[in-house]
Short mmCIF file of C-alpha atoms and ligand atoms in Angstrom, two decimals:
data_model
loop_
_atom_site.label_atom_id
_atom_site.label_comp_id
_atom_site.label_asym_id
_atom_site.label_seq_id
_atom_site.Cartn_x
_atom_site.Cartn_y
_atom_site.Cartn_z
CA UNK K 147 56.00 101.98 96.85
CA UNK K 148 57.63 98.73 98.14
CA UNK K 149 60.28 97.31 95.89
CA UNK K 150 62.63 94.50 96.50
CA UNK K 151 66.05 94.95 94.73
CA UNK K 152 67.57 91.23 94.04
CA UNK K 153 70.77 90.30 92.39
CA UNK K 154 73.94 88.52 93.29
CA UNK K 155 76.78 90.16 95.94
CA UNK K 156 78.06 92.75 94.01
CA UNK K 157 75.25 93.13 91.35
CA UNK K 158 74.80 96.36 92.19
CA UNK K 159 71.90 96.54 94.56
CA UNK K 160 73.14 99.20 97.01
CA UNK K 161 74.54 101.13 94.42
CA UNK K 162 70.70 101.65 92.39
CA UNK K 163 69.27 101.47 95.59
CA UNK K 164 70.58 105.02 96.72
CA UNK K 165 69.89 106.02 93.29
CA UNK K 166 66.14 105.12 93.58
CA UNK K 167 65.80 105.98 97.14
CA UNK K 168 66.57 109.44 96.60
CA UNK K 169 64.39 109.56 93.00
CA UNK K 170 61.68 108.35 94.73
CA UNK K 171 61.77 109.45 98.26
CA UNK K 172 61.51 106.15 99.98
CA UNK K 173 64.05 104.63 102.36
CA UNK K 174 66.42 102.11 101.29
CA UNK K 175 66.42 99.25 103.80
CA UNK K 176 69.63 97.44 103.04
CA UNK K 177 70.10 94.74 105.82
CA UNK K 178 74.03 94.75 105.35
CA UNK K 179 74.67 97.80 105.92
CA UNK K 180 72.39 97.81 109.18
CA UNK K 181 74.34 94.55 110.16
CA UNK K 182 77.52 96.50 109.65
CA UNK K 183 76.76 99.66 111.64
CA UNK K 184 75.81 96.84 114.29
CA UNK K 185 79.81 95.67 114.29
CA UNK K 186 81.60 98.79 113.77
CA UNK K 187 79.16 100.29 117.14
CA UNK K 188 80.15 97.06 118.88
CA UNK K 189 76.43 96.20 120.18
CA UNK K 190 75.56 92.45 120.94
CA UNK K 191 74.04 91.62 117.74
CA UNK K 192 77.05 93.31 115.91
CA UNK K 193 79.72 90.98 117.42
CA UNK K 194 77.32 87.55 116.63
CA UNK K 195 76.81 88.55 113.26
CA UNK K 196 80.73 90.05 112.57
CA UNK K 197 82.39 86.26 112.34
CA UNK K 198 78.86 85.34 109.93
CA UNK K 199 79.40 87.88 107.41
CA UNK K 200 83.20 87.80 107.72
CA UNK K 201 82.53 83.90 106.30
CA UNK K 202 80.01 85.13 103.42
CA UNK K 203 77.13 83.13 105.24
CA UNK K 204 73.81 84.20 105.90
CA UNK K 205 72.84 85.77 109.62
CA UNK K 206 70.08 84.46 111.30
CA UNK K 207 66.39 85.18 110.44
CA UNK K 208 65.37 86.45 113.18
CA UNK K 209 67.98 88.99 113.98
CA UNK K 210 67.29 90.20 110.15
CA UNK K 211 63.67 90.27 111.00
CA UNK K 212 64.08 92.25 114.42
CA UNK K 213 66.09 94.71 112.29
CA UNK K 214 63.34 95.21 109.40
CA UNK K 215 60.43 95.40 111.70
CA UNK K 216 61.96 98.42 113.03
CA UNK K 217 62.39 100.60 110.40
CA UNK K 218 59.22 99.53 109.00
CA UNK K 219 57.14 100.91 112.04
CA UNK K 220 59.20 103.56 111.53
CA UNK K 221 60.85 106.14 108.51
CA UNK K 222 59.74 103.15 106.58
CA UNK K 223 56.17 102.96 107.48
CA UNK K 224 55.16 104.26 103.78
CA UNK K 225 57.74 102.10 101.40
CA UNK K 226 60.74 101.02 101.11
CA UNK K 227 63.28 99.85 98.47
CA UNK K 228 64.52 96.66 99.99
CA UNK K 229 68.01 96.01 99.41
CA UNK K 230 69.96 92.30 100.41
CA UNK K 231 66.59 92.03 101.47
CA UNK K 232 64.76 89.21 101.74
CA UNK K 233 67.61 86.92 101.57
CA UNK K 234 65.62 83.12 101.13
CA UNK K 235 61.82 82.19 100.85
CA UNK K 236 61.41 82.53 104.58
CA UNK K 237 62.67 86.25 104.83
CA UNK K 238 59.95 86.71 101.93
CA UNK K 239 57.49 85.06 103.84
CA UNK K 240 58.03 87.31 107.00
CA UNK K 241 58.64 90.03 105.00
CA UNK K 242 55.05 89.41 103.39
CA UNK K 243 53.30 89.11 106.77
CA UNK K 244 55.03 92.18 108.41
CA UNK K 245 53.63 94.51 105.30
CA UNK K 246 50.36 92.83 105.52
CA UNK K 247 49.57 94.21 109.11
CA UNK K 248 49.32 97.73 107.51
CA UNK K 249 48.00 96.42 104.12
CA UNK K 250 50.91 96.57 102.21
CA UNK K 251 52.41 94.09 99.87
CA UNK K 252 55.75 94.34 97.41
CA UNK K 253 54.40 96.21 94.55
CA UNK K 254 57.87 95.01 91.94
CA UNK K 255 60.60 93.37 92.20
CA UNK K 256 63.88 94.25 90.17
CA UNK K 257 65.89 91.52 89.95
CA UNK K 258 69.84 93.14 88.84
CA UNK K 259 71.30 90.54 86.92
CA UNK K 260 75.32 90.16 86.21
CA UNK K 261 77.86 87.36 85.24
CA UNK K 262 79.83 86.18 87.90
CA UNK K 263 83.55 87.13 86.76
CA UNK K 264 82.42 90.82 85.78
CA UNK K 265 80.77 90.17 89.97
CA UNK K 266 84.64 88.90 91.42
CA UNK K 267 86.32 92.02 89.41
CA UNK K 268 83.91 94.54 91.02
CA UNK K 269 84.38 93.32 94.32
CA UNK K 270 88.08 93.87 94.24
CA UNK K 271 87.65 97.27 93.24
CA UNK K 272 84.34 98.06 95.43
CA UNK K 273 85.50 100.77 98.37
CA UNK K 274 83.30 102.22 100.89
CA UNK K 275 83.24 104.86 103.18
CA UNK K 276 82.74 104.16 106.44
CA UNK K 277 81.37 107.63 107.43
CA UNK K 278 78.28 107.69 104.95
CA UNK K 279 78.12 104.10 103.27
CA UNK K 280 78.29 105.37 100.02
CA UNK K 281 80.01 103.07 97.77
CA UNK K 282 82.60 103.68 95.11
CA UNK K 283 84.64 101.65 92.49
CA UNK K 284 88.38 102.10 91.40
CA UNK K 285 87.72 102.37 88.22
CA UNK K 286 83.73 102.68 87.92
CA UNK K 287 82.87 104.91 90.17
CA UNK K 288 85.67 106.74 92.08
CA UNK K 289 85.86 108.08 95.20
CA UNK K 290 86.08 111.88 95.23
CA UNK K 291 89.66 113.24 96.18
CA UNK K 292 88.11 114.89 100.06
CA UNK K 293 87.25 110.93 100.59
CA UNK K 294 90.19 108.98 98.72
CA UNK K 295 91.75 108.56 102.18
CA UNK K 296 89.10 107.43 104.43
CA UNK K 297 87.10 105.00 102.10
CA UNK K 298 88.03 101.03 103.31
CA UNK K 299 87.70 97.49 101.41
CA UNK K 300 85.03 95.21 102.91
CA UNK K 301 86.42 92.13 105.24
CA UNK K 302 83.98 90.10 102.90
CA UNK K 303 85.46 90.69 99.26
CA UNK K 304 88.30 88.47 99.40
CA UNK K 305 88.03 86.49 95.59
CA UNK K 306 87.51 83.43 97.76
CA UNK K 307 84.87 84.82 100.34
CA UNK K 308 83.12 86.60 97.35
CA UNK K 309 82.84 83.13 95.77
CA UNK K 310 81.55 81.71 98.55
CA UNK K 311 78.75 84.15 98.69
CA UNK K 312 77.66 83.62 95.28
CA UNK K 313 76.95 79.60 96.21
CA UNK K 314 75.03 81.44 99.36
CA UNK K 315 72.89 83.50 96.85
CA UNK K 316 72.05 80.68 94.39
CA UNK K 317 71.18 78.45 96.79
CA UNK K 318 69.26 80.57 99.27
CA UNK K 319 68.40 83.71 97.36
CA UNK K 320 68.15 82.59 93.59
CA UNK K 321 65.14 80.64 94.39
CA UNK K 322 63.13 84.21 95.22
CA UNK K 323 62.99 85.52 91.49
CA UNK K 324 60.40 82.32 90.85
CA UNK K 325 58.77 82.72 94.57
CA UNK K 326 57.76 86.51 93.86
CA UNK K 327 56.90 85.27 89.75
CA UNK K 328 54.33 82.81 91.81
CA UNK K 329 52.99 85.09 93.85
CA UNK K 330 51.88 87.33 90.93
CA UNK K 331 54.00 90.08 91.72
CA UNK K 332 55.87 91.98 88.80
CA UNK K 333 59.27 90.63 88.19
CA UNK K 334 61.09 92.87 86.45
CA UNK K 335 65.12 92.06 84.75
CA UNK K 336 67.59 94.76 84.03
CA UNK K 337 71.19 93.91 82.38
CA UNK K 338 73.46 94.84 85.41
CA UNK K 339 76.47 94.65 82.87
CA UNK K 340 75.64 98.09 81.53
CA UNK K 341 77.00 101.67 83.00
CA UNK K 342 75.28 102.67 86.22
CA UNK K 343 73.56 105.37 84.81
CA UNK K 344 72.06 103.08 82.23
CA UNK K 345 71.19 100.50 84.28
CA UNK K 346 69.34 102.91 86.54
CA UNK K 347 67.28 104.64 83.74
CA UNK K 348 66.60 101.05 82.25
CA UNK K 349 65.08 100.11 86.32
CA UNK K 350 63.15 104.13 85.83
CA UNK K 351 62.01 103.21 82.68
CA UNK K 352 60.39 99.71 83.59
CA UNK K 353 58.93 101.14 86.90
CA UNK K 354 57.14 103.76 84.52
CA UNK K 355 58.74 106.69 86.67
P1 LIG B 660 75.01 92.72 101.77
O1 LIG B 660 75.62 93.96 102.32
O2 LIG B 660 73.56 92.69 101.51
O3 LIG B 660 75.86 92.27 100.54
P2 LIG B 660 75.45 91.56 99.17
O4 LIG B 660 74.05 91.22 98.87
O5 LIG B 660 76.37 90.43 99.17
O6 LIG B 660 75.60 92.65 98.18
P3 LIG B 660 76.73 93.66 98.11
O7 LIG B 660 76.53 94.80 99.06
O8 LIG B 660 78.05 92.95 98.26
O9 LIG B 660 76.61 94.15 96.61
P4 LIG B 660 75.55 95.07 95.89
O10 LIG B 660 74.68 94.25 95.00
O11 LIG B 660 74.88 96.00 96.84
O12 LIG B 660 76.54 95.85 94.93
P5 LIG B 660 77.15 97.33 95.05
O13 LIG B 660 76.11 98.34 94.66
O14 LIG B 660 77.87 97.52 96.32
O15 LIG B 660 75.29 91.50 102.80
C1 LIG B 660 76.55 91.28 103.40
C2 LIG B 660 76.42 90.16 104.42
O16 LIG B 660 75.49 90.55 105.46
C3 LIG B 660 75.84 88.85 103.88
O17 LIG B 660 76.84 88.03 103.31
C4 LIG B 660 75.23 88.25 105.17
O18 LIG B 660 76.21 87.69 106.00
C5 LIG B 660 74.66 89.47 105.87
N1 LIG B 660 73.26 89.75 105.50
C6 LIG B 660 72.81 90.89 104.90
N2 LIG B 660 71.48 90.83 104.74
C7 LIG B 660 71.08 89.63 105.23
C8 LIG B 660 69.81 88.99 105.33
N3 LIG B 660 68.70 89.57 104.86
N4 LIG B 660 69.77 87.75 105.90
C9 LIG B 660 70.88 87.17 106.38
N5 LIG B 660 72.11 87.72 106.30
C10 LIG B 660 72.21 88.95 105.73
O19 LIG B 660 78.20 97.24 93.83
C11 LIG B 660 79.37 96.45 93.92
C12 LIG B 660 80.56 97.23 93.31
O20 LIG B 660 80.35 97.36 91.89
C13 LIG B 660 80.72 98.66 93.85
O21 LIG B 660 82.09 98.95 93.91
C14 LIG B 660 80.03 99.54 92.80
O22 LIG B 660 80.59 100.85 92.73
C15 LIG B 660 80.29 98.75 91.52
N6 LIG B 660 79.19 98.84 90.56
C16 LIG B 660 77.85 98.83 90.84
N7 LIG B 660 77.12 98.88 89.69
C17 LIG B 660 78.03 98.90 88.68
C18 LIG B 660 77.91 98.94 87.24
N8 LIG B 660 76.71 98.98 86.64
N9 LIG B 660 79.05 98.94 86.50
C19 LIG B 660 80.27 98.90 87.12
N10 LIG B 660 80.46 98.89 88.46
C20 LIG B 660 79.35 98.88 89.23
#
């Protein structure tokens, strides 16, 4: 199965996208967190894209596309849930030509949709750790006591940077939901609002698994 996760920052994408990844035994490609293994290793492409994301703007195309193409002659050469991923109607496009060389295409597309206050109070509370990427929340979702002391606050969920992004995502990344609608493929929309665990039997439920 290939399924592309969309939502706004903080809609909970990464967050149903382990979920799913593990329930269905497909890699999660999740272009943010591959751009921010690039900056915490240090490589090339890590320090051009480190002052981009810091600013809640959108990395180039083509480094995103170098990234994907990777994994998907790789651990990703049967599916993938696609998480942050594509990010604007050119990403799609590539995205669309890159599975078509093995006769793929996106099978659904869950698009995670939340209000943008209940989006600026999760941010503030989001915490990751920087040893396994798994996210928590303060209050949602809190880390276990063995991790308390090592999970860290992302550079990019300052109120004001997190605002910034959303403008990002409705201008560049909105758009997708009617692209993917047009191109025939199942659009599917889950309340993102809800408890975790309900939102991801709600995503279970519509994917028929
Ligand atoms: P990226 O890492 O993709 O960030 P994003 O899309 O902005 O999404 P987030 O990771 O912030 O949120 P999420 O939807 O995954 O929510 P989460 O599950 O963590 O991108 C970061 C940057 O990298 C971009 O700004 C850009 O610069 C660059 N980039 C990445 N991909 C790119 C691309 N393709 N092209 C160009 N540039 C790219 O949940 C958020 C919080 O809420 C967590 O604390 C979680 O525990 C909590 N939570 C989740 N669900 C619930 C719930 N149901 N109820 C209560 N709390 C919840």
């Amino acid at each position: 199965m290939d399924l592309v996760l969309l939502g706004a920052p903080g809609a909970g994408k990464g967050t149903q996208g382990a979920l799913l990844a593990e329930k269905l035994g497909v890699p999660k490609i999740a272009t943010g967190d591959m751009l921010r293994d690039a900056v915490r290793q240090g490589t090339e492409l890590g320090r051009k894209a480190k002052q981009v994301m810091d600013a809640g703007q959108l990395v180039s195309d083509d480094i995103v596309l170098g990234l994907v193409r990777e994994r998907l002659s790789s651990d990703a050469a049967r599916g993938a849930i696609f998480d942050g991923y594509p990010r604007n109607v050119a990403q799609a496009r590539s995205l669309e030509g890159l599975l078509g060389e093995t006769g793929r295409r996106i099978d659904a597309v869950v698009y995670i949709d939340v209000d943008d206050d209940a989006i600026v109070r999760r941010m503030s509370g989001r915490r990751t750790d920087p040893d396994t990427g798994v996210v928590y929340h303060v209050e949602h979702n809190p880390p276990p006591a063995e991790v308390a002391d090592r999970v860290v606050q992302r550079e990019d969920d300052r109120e004001e940077t997190v605002r910034h992004r959303l403008e990002v995502y409705r201008q560049n990344t909105a758009p997708l939901v009617d692209h993917y609608r047009q191109a025939g493929v199942p659009v599917h929309t889950v309340d993102g609002g809800q408890p975790i665990d309900a939102v991801q039997g709600e995503i279970l439920g519509l994917l028929g698994k």
